[in-house]
Amino acid sequence: MNTKSLFVSVLLGMTVLAGCNQGHAPASDAATVQRNWLSIPALPIIEDAVFSLSPKFKGQRNPQVMTQVCGLARGELTQEQVNTFLDRQNVDAAKLPRQGHPLSLLVSGDKSAQTTACAAYLATAVLSTVDIGEFAQTVEAPATDKADKKAADKPALQLDSARLNASLPIKLAEARANADVFALIAAELQRRPGLTAREYREEARQLFSKLAPAYLERVKLQLPKDASYKLERMSAEHFTFSNSHGAVFDFGGEGLTLRQNNVVWYGQGKLLGMDYPLQVAYFPDTVNELLAPAGK
């Protein structure tokens, strides 16, 4: 579990008690701040909500399957084409249940569920450890003598420029779409003060599901045009690139940070360069009395 996931897990756990017997202030009374409320950044809560919507297959992300799901969601693939894909995987589409199976999304015909799954998968792609194999291939250097035979046994990665040039604009578009749609969700969550962290997470899940079609469209709109790219750093732990339009994409141990003209566009708790704190009911209402000034 990474640090960000651990933070959200602790946050949700700490607010379980706050959710019990919790009398929330009306959303319209946003000016009223209770003493048991704490200001919490919206971004990690939204990220956790979207990760929960991203499908896993045997506990892992599956790019091949999700390519098919996204093809159905976008109308780029027919059911017959997907059935052919399944047949090549030795899976009989006719025997797959429409619900309850990891591959049900491929045969359910539920366009809404496919769209949500696709959008969540793409949104979390840039929030997950980079798969270097996406734009590099493994090569083995021949050993010239016994001394370096051991070193040659370790395969090396060779950059595939064509794959890289095709991948970087998409990653940047997905990161920008995250910033846009997550900011829209964060702004809406701010209009609902006094919920627990779990309740905010569920609200974020529902909002992202509704906005999934807009997210997919946003990825298309955010594809940079006439931009050149420069790979700054590439490893399993750290991946950084920039483009000629002032964008810097940086993924490392602290997650994704996207900068646009030196402004943090995504990451470090910010969205579109702004903080989006939520007034979270972090403790039970009984704390209000304990913190009230004497005589009140």
mmCIF file of C-alpha atoms in Angstrom:
data_model
loop_
_atom_site.group_PDB
_atom_site.id
_atom_site.type_symbol
_atom_site.label_atom_id
_atom_site.label_comp_id
_atom_site.label_asym_id
_atom_site.label_seq_id
_atom_site.Cartn_x
_atom_site.Cartn_y
_atom_site.Cartn_z
ATOM 1 C CA MET A 1 0.000 0.000 0.000
ATOM 2 C CA ASN A 2 1.506 3.363 -0.977
ATOM 3 C CA THR A 3 1.640 6.383 1.308
ATOM 4 C CA LYS A 4 -1.341 8.090 -0.311
ATOM 5 C CA SER A 5 -3.527 4.986 -0.025
ATOM 6 C CA LEU A 6 -2.495 4.585 3.604
ATOM 7 C CA PHE A 7 -3.442 8.211 4.306
ATOM 8 C CA VAL A 8 -6.914 7.739 2.840
ATOM 9 C CA SER A 9 -7.427 4.438 4.679
ATOM 10 C CA VAL A 10 -6.545 6.042 8.005
ATOM 11 C CA LEU A 11 -8.708 9.054 7.201
ATOM 12 C CA LEU A 12 -11.721 6.888 6.408
ATOM 13 C CA GLY A 13 -11.174 4.771 9.508
ATOM 14 C CA MET A 14 -10.897 7.776 11.797
ATOM 15 C CA THR A 15 -14.208 9.171 10.579
ATOM 16 C CA VAL A 16 -16.294 6.023 11.017
ATOM 17 C CA LEU A 17 -17.243 7.055 14.531
ATOM 18 C CA ALA A 18 -17.970 10.557 13.340
ATOM 19 C CA GLY A 19 -20.518 9.109 10.947
ATOM 20 C CA CYS A 20 -22.418 7.378 13.743
ATOM 21 C CA ASN A 21 -25.167 9.503 15.245
ATOM 22 C CA GLN A 22 -23.918 12.361 13.103
ATOM 23 C CA GLY A 23 -26.325 15.222 12.586
ATOM 24 C CA HIS A 24 -25.061 17.002 9.488
ATOM 25 C CA ALA A 25 -25.541 20.709 9.026
ATOM 26 C CA PRO A 26 -27.700 21.600 6.015
ATOM 27 C CA ALA A 27 -25.664 22.019 2.820
ATOM 28 C CA SER A 28 -27.215 25.441 2.324
ATOM 29 C CA ASP A 29 -25.772 26.640 5.645
ATOM 30 C CA ALA A 30 -22.180 26.528 4.401
ATOM 31 C CA ALA A 31 -21.164 29.419 6.672
ATOM 32 C CA THR A 32 -21.820 27.338 9.795
ATOM 33 C CA VAL A 33 -18.658 25.480 10.797
ATOM 34 C CA GLN A 34 -18.857 22.946 13.603
ATOM 35 C CA ARG A 35 -15.950 22.419 15.983
ATOM 36 C CA ASN A 36 -15.845 18.715 15.168
ATOM 37 C CA TRP A 37 -15.155 19.508 11.518
ATOM 38 C CA LEU A 38 -11.630 19.595 10.124
ATOM 39 C CA SER A 39 -10.406 20.920 6.790
ATOM 40 C CA ILE A 40 -9.168 18.004 4.639
ATOM 41 C CA PRO A 41 -7.872 18.217 1.035
ATOM 42 C CA ALA A 42 -10.321 16.812 -1.497
ATOM 43 C CA LEU A 43 -7.765 15.321 -3.884
ATOM 44 C CA PRO A 44 -6.778 12.119 -1.998
ATOM 45 C CA ILE A 45 -10.434 11.349 -1.266
ATOM 46 C CA ILE A 46 -11.345 11.729 -4.947
ATOM 47 C CA GLU A 47 -8.375 9.651 -6.054
ATOM 48 C CA ASP A 48 -9.331 6.847 -3.678
ATOM 49 C CA ALA A 49 -12.910 6.946 -4.960
ATOM 50 C CA VAL A 50 -11.804 6.678 -8.594
ATOM 51 C CA PHE A 51 -9.351 3.857 -7.839
ATOM 52 C CA SER A 52 -12.252 1.922 -6.323
ATOM 53 C CA LEU A 53 -14.079 2.200 -9.678
ATOM 54 C CA SER A 54 -11.145 0.943 -11.756
ATOM 55 C CA PRO A 55 -11.567 -2.782 -12.580
ATOM 56 C CA LYS A 56 -9.043 -5.373 -11.442
ATOM 57 C CA PHE A 57 -8.648 -8.848 -12.902
ATOM 58 C CA LYS A 58 -7.220 -11.352 -10.441
ATOM 59 C CA GLY A 59 -6.076 -8.361 -8.420
ATOM 60 C CA GLN A 60 -4.180 -6.778 -11.313
ATOM 61 C CA ARG A 61 -4.773 -4.135 -13.948
ATOM 62 C CA ASN A 62 -5.248 -5.745 -17.372
ATOM 63 C CA PRO A 63 -4.509 -3.391 -20.293
ATOM 64 C CA GLN A 64 -5.639 -5.901 -22.920
ATOM 65 C CA VAL A 65 -9.061 -6.409 -21.380
ATOM 66 C CA MET A 66 -9.518 -2.699 -20.676
ATOM 67 C CA THR A 67 -8.666 -1.844 -24.277
ATOM 68 C CA GLN A 68 -11.689 -3.934 -25.224
ATOM 69 C CA VAL A 69 -13.879 -2.349 -22.537
ATOM 70 C CA CYS A 70 -12.878 1.142 -23.648
ATOM 71 C CA GLY A 71 -13.487 0.181 -27.277
ATOM 72 C CA LEU A 72 -17.060 -0.775 -26.387
ATOM 73 C CA ALA A 73 -17.545 2.353 -24.252
ATOM 74 C CA ARG A 74 -16.345 4.651 -27.038
ATOM 75 C CA GLY A 75 -18.205 2.801 -29.775
ATOM 76 C CA GLU A 76 -14.919 1.933 -31.491
ATOM 77 C CA LEU A 77 -15.425 -1.842 -31.184
ATOM 78 C CA THR A 78 -18.450 -4.030 -31.869
ATOM 79 C CA GLN A 79 -19.584 -6.889 -29.651
ATOM 80 C CA GLU A 80 -18.561 -9.296 -32.416
ATOM 81 C CA GLN A 81 -14.997 -7.948 -32.363
ATOM 82 C CA VAL A 82 -14.847 -8.305 -28.581
ATOM 83 C CA ASN A 83 -16.200 -11.851 -28.818
ATOM 84 C CA THR A 84 -13.379 -12.632 -31.256
ATOM 85 C CA PHE A 85 -10.877 -11.268 -28.723
ATOM 86 C CA LEU A 86 -12.371 -13.508 -26.035
ATOM 87 C CA ASP A 87 -12.238 -16.508 -28.345
ATOM 88 C CA ARG A 88 -8.515 -15.895 -28.846
ATOM 89 C CA GLN A 89 -8.183 -15.967 -25.072
ATOM 90 C CA ASN A 90 -9.976 -19.341 -25.036
ATOM 91 C CA VAL A 91 -13.054 -17.765 -23.423
ATOM 92 C CA ASP A 92 -16.543 -18.538 -24.723
ATOM 93 C CA ALA A 93 -18.436 -15.237 -24.712
ATOM 94 C CA ALA A 94 -21.774 -17.077 -24.755
ATOM 95 C CA LYS A 95 -20.983 -18.766 -21.462
ATOM 96 C CA LEU A 96 -19.826 -15.648 -19.609
ATOM 97 C CA PRO A 97 -22.358 -14.371 -17.055
ATOM 98 C CA ARG A 98 -23.597 -10.831 -17.643
ATOM 99 C CA GLN A 99 -22.792 -9.926 -14.015
ATOM 100 C CA GLY A 100 -20.476 -11.115 -11.265
ATOM 101 C CA HIS A 101 -17.552 -12.288 -13.429
ATOM 102 C CA PRO A 102 -14.343 -10.260 -13.932
ATOM 103 C CA LEU A 103 -14.986 -10.303 -17.693
ATOM 104 C CA SER A 104 -18.704 -9.498 -17.473
ATOM 105 C CA LEU A 105 -18.030 -5.941 -18.669
ATOM 106 C CA LEU A 106 -17.118 -7.391 -22.057
ATOM 107 C CA VAL A 107 -20.483 -9.061 -22.606
ATOM 108 C CA SER A 108 -22.970 -7.225 -20.367
ATOM 109 C CA GLY A 109 -24.033 -4.645 -22.940
ATOM 110 C CA ASP A 110 -24.151 -2.098 -20.089
ATOM 111 C CA LYS A 111 -22.729 0.984 -21.823
ATOM 112 C CA SER A 112 -22.897 3.094 -18.653
ATOM 113 C CA ALA A 113 -20.878 0.577 -16.616
ATOM 114 C CA GLN A 114 -18.365 0.172 -19.449
ATOM 115 C CA THR A 115 -17.940 3.938 -19.713
ATOM 116 C CA THR A 116 -17.402 4.346 -15.977
ATOM 117 C CA ALA A 117 -14.908 1.461 -15.896
ATOM 118 C CA CYS A 118 -12.997 2.841 -18.875
ATOM 119 C CA ALA A 119 -12.847 6.388 -17.482
ATOM 120 C CA ALA A 120 -11.695 5.160 -14.054
ATOM 121 C CA TYR A 121 -9.048 2.940 -15.646
ATOM 122 C CA LEU A 122 -7.635 5.817 -17.712
ATOM 123 C CA ALA A 123 -7.786 8.256 -14.803
ATOM 124 C CA THR A 124 -5.827 5.894 -12.559
ATOM 125 C CA ALA A 125 -3.336 4.939 -15.294
ATOM 126 C CA VAL A 126 -1.365 8.138 -14.639
ATOM 127 C CA LEU A 127 -1.716 7.664 -10.877
ATOM 128 C CA SER A 128 -0.110 4.208 -10.956
ATOM 129 C CA THR A 129 3.494 3.060 -11.229
ATOM 130 C CA VAL A 130 4.684 3.490 -14.798
ATOM 131 C CA ASP A 131 5.135 0.309 -16.809
ATOM 132 C CA ILE A 132 8.401 0.924 -18.643
ATOM 133 C CA GLY A 133 7.573 -1.962 -20.969
ATOM 134 C CA GLU A 134 4.862 0.238 -22.455
ATOM 135 C CA PHE A 135 7.464 2.101 -24.507
ATOM 136 C CA ALA A 136 10.621 0.021 -24.172
ATOM 137 C CA GLN A 137 11.636 -3.454 -25.193
ATOM 138 C CA THR A 138 13.913 -5.940 -23.484
ATOM 139 C CA VAL A 139 17.199 -6.727 -25.224
ATOM 140 C CA GLU A 140 20.053 -8.977 -24.245
ATOM 141 C CA ALA A 141 23.575 -7.769 -24.838
ATOM 142 C CA PRO A 142 25.913 -10.549 -26.057
ATOM 143 C CA ALA A 143 28.731 -11.445 -23.683
ATOM 144 C CA THR A 144 32.222 -10.982 -25.127
ATOM 145 C CA ASP A 145 34.038 -12.968 -22.442
ATOM 146 C CA LYS A 146 33.431 -14.854 -19.229
ATOM 147 C CA ALA A 147 33.922 -11.729 -17.124
ATOM 148 C CA ASP A 148 30.864 -9.983 -18.461
ATOM 149 C CA LYS A 149 28.712 -13.074 -19.103
ATOM 150 C CA LYS A 150 27.001 -12.570 -15.739
ATOM 151 C CA ALA A 151 26.153 -8.973 -16.623
ATOM 152 C CA ALA A 152 24.852 -10.057 -20.015
ATOM 153 C CA ASP A 153 22.464 -12.471 -18.324
ATOM 154 C CA LYS A 154 20.555 -9.439 -17.052
ATOM 155 C CA PRO A 155 18.329 -8.128 -19.889
ATOM 156 C CA ALA A 156 18.453 -4.399 -20.584
ATOM 157 C CA LEU A 157 15.671 -2.050 -21.620
ATOM 158 C CA GLN A 158 15.943 -0.308 -24.952
ATOM 159 C CA LEU A 159 13.768 2.719 -25.574
ATOM 160 C CA ASP A 160 11.298 2.439 -28.436
ATOM 161 C CA SER A 161 11.007 6.003 -29.735
ATOM 162 C CA ALA A 162 7.837 5.330 -31.713
ATOM 163 C CA ARG A 163 6.025 3.899 -28.690
ATOM 164 C CA LEU A 164 7.291 6.717 -26.481
ATOM 165 C CA ASN A 165 6.176 9.475 -28.854
ATOM 166 C CA ALA A 166 2.729 7.890 -29.077
ATOM 167 C CA SER A 167 2.398 7.384 -25.313
ATOM 168 C CA LEU A 168 3.521 10.724 -23.868
ATOM 169 C CA PRO A 169 0.739 12.906 -25.376
ATOM 170 C CA ILE A 170 -1.876 10.434 -24.102
ATOM 171 C CA LYS A 171 -0.427 10.406 -20.584
ATOM 172 C CA LEU A 172 -0.419 14.198 -20.526
ATOM 173 C CA ALA A 173 -4.018 14.340 -21.810
ATOM 174 C CA GLU A 174 -5.144 11.902 -19.100
ATOM 175 C CA ALA A 175 -3.373 13.915 -16.394
ATOM 176 C CA ARG A 176 -4.995 17.132 -17.628
ATOM 177 C CA ALA A 177 -8.413 15.469 -17.803
ATOM 178 C CA ASN A 178 -7.895 14.330 -14.201
ATOM 179 C CA ALA A 179 -7.153 17.887 -13.152
ATOM 180 C CA ASP A 180 -10.239 19.237 -14.916
ATOM 181 C CA VAL A 181 -12.797 16.623 -13.853
ATOM 182 C CA PHE A 182 -11.432 16.161 -10.326
ATOM 183 C CA ALA A 183 -11.566 19.935 -9.802
ATOM 184 C CA LEU A 184 -15.210 19.900 -10.923
ATOM 185 C CA ILE A 185 -15.934 17.116 -8.412
ATOM 186 C CA ALA A 186 -13.991 18.868 -5.642
ATOM 187 C CA ALA A 187 -15.926 22.101 -6.186
ATOM 188 C CA GLU A 188 -19.198 20.181 -5.940
ATOM 189 C CA LEU A 189 -18.090 18.394 -2.775
ATOM 190 C CA GLN A 190 -17.293 21.760 -1.200
ATOM 191 C CA ARG A 191 -20.981 22.643 -1.594
ATOM 192 C CA ARG A 192 -21.820 19.750 0.741
ATOM 193 C CA PRO A 193 -20.017 20.585 4.018
ATOM 194 C CA GLY A 194 -20.150 18.422 7.110
ATOM 195 C CA LEU A 195 -20.038 14.931 5.582
ATOM 196 C CA THR A 196 -17.690 12.240 6.877
ATOM 197 C CA ALA A 197 -14.710 11.156 4.759
ATOM 198 C CA ARG A 198 -16.546 7.955 3.830
ATOM 199 C CA GLU A 199 -19.568 9.937 2.718
ATOM 200 C CA TYR A 200 -17.387 12.278 0.636
ATOM 201 C CA ARG A 201 -15.728 9.242 -0.963
ATOM 202 C CA GLU A 202 -19.124 7.802 -1.908
ATOM 203 C CA GLU A 203 -20.256 11.178 -3.251
ATOM 204 C CA ALA A 204 -17.062 11.357 -5.333
ATOM 205 C CA ARG A 205 -17.701 7.832 -6.682
ATOM 206 C CA GLN A 206 -21.201 8.776 -7.789
ATOM 207 C CA LEU A 207 -20.093 12.075 -9.317
ATOM 208 C CA PHE A 208 -17.247 10.492 -11.276
ATOM 209 C CA SER A 209 -19.593 7.780 -12.565
ATOM 210 C CA LYS A 210 -21.975 10.452 -13.831
ATOM 211 C CA LEU A 211 -19.110 12.438 -15.362
ATOM 212 C CA ALA A 212 -17.440 9.413 -16.990
ATOM 213 C CA PRO A 213 -18.639 10.303 -20.532
ATOM 214 C CA ALA A 214 -17.395 13.877 -20.017
ATOM 215 C CA TYR A 215 -14.060 12.507 -18.786
ATOM 216 C CA LEU A 216 -13.532 10.413 -21.919
ATOM 217 C CA GLU A 217 -14.391 13.413 -24.076
ATOM 218 C CA ARG A 218 -12.038 15.577 -22.022
ATOM 219 C CA VAL A 219 -9.112 13.239 -22.719
ATOM 220 C CA LYS A 220 -9.660 13.786 -26.444
ATOM 221 C CA LEU A 221 -9.890 17.560 -26.029
ATOM 222 C CA GLN A 222 -6.732 17.701 -23.927
ATOM 223 C CA LEU A 223 -4.493 15.932 -26.442
ATOM 224 C CA PRO A 224 -1.768 18.537 -27.110
ATOM 225 C CA LYS A 225 -1.359 19.647 -30.696
ATOM 226 C CA ASP A 226 1.928 20.546 -32.388
ATOM 227 C CA ALA A 227 3.965 19.898 -29.238
ATOM 228 C CA SER A 228 7.388 18.327 -28.926
ATOM 229 C CA TYR A 229 8.353 16.158 -25.947
ATOM 230 C CA LYS A 230 11.495 15.600 -23.923
ATOM 231 C CA LEU A 231 12.002 12.582 -21.678
ATOM 232 C CA GLU A 232 13.727 13.795 -18.521
ATOM 233 C CA ARG A 233 13.869 10.620 -16.443
ATOM 234 C CA MET A 234 12.692 7.050 -16.835
ATOM 235 C CA SER A 235 12.869 4.257 -14.284
ATOM 236 C CA ALA A 236 10.490 1.975 -12.418
ATOM 237 C CA GLU A 237 10.502 4.477 -9.524
ATOM 238 C CA HIS A 238 10.514 7.828 -11.302
ATOM 239 C CA PHE A 239 9.162 9.012 -14.642
ATOM 240 C CA THR A 240 9.404 12.600 -15.844
ATOM 241 C CA PHE A 241 8.846 14.308 -19.185
ATOM 242 C CA SER A 242 8.071 17.798 -20.460
ATOM 243 C CA ASN A 243 6.669 19.333 -23.601
ATOM 244 C CA SER A 244 7.225 22.504 -25.575
ATOM 245 C CA HIS A 245 3.961 24.029 -24.266
ATOM 246 C CA GLY A 246 5.207 24.370 -20.694
ATOM 247 C CA ALA A 247 3.865 21.122 -19.233
ATOM 248 C CA VAL A 248 5.956 18.939 -16.903
ATOM 249 C CA PHE A 249 4.661 15.465 -15.975
ATOM 250 C CA ASP A 250 6.403 13.951 -12.955
ATOM 251 C CA PHE A 251 5.509 10.630 -11.315
ATOM 252 C CA GLY A 252 7.521 9.414 -8.341
ATOM 253 C CA GLY A 253 7.242 8.193 -4.792
ATOM 254 C CA GLU A 254 4.764 10.953 -3.903
ATOM 255 C CA GLY A 255 2.499 10.207 -6.838
ATOM 256 C CA LEU A 256 1.730 12.426 -9.817
ATOM 257 C CA THR A 257 2.598 16.088 -10.058
ATOM 258 C CA LEU A 258 1.636 17.923 -13.233
ATOM 259 C CA ARG A 259 2.930 21.460 -13.688
ATOM 260 C CA GLN A 260 1.807 23.923 -16.310
ATOM 261 C CA ASN A 261 4.049 26.975 -16.740
ATOM 262 C CA ASN A 262 5.493 26.326 -13.249
ATOM 263 C CA VAL A 263 2.017 26.163 -11.651
ATOM 264 C CA VAL A 264 1.026 22.896 -9.938
ATOM 265 C CA TRP A 265 -1.904 21.810 -12.110
ATOM 266 C CA TYR A 266 -2.349 18.453 -10.407
ATOM 267 C CA GLY A 267 -0.819 16.996 -7.255
ATOM 268 C CA GLN A 268 0.395 18.091 -3.834
ATOM 269 C CA GLY A 269 -3.269 18.502 -2.904
ATOM 270 C CA LYS A 270 -3.881 21.024 -5.698
ATOM 271 C CA LEU A 271 -6.130 20.984 -8.750
ATOM 272 C CA LEU A 272 -5.769 23.600 -11.493
ATOM 273 C CA GLY A 273 -3.380 25.460 -9.208
ATOM 274 C CA MET A 274 -5.913 25.739 -6.379
ATOM 275 C CA ASP A 275 -6.495 24.050 -3.014
ATOM 276 C CA TYR A 276 -9.889 22.396 -2.522
ATOM 277 C CA PRO A 277 -10.335 21.764 1.220
ATOM 278 C CA LEU A 278 -13.418 19.946 2.440
ATOM 279 C CA GLN A 279 -15.099 20.592 5.801
ATOM 280 C CA VAL A 280 -15.114 16.997 7.033
ATOM 281 C CA ALA A 281 -17.016 15.789 10.092
ATOM 282 C CA TYR A 282 -13.871 14.204 11.500
ATOM 283 C CA PHE A 283 -15.103 13.680 15.068
ATOM 284 C CA PRO A 284 -18.541 12.981 16.617
ATOM 285 C CA ASP A 285 -20.838 15.901 17.480
ATOM 286 C CA THR A 286 -20.078 15.387 21.185
ATOM 287 C CA VAL A 287 -16.673 17.001 20.599
ATOM 288 C CA ASN A 288 -18.435 20.341 20.044
ATOM 289 C CA GLU A 289 -19.414 20.559 23.696
ATOM 290 C CA LEU A 290 -15.912 19.667 24.865
ATOM 291 C CA LEU A 291 -14.364 22.422 22.786
ATOM 292 C CA ALA A 292 -16.971 25.113 23.463
ATOM 293 C CA PRO A 293 -15.670 28.178 25.366
ATOM 294 C CA ALA A 294 -16.534 28.261 29.059
ATOM 295 C CA GLY A 295 -20.038 29.581 29.757
ATOM 296 C CA LYS A 296 -21.403 28.720 26.309
#
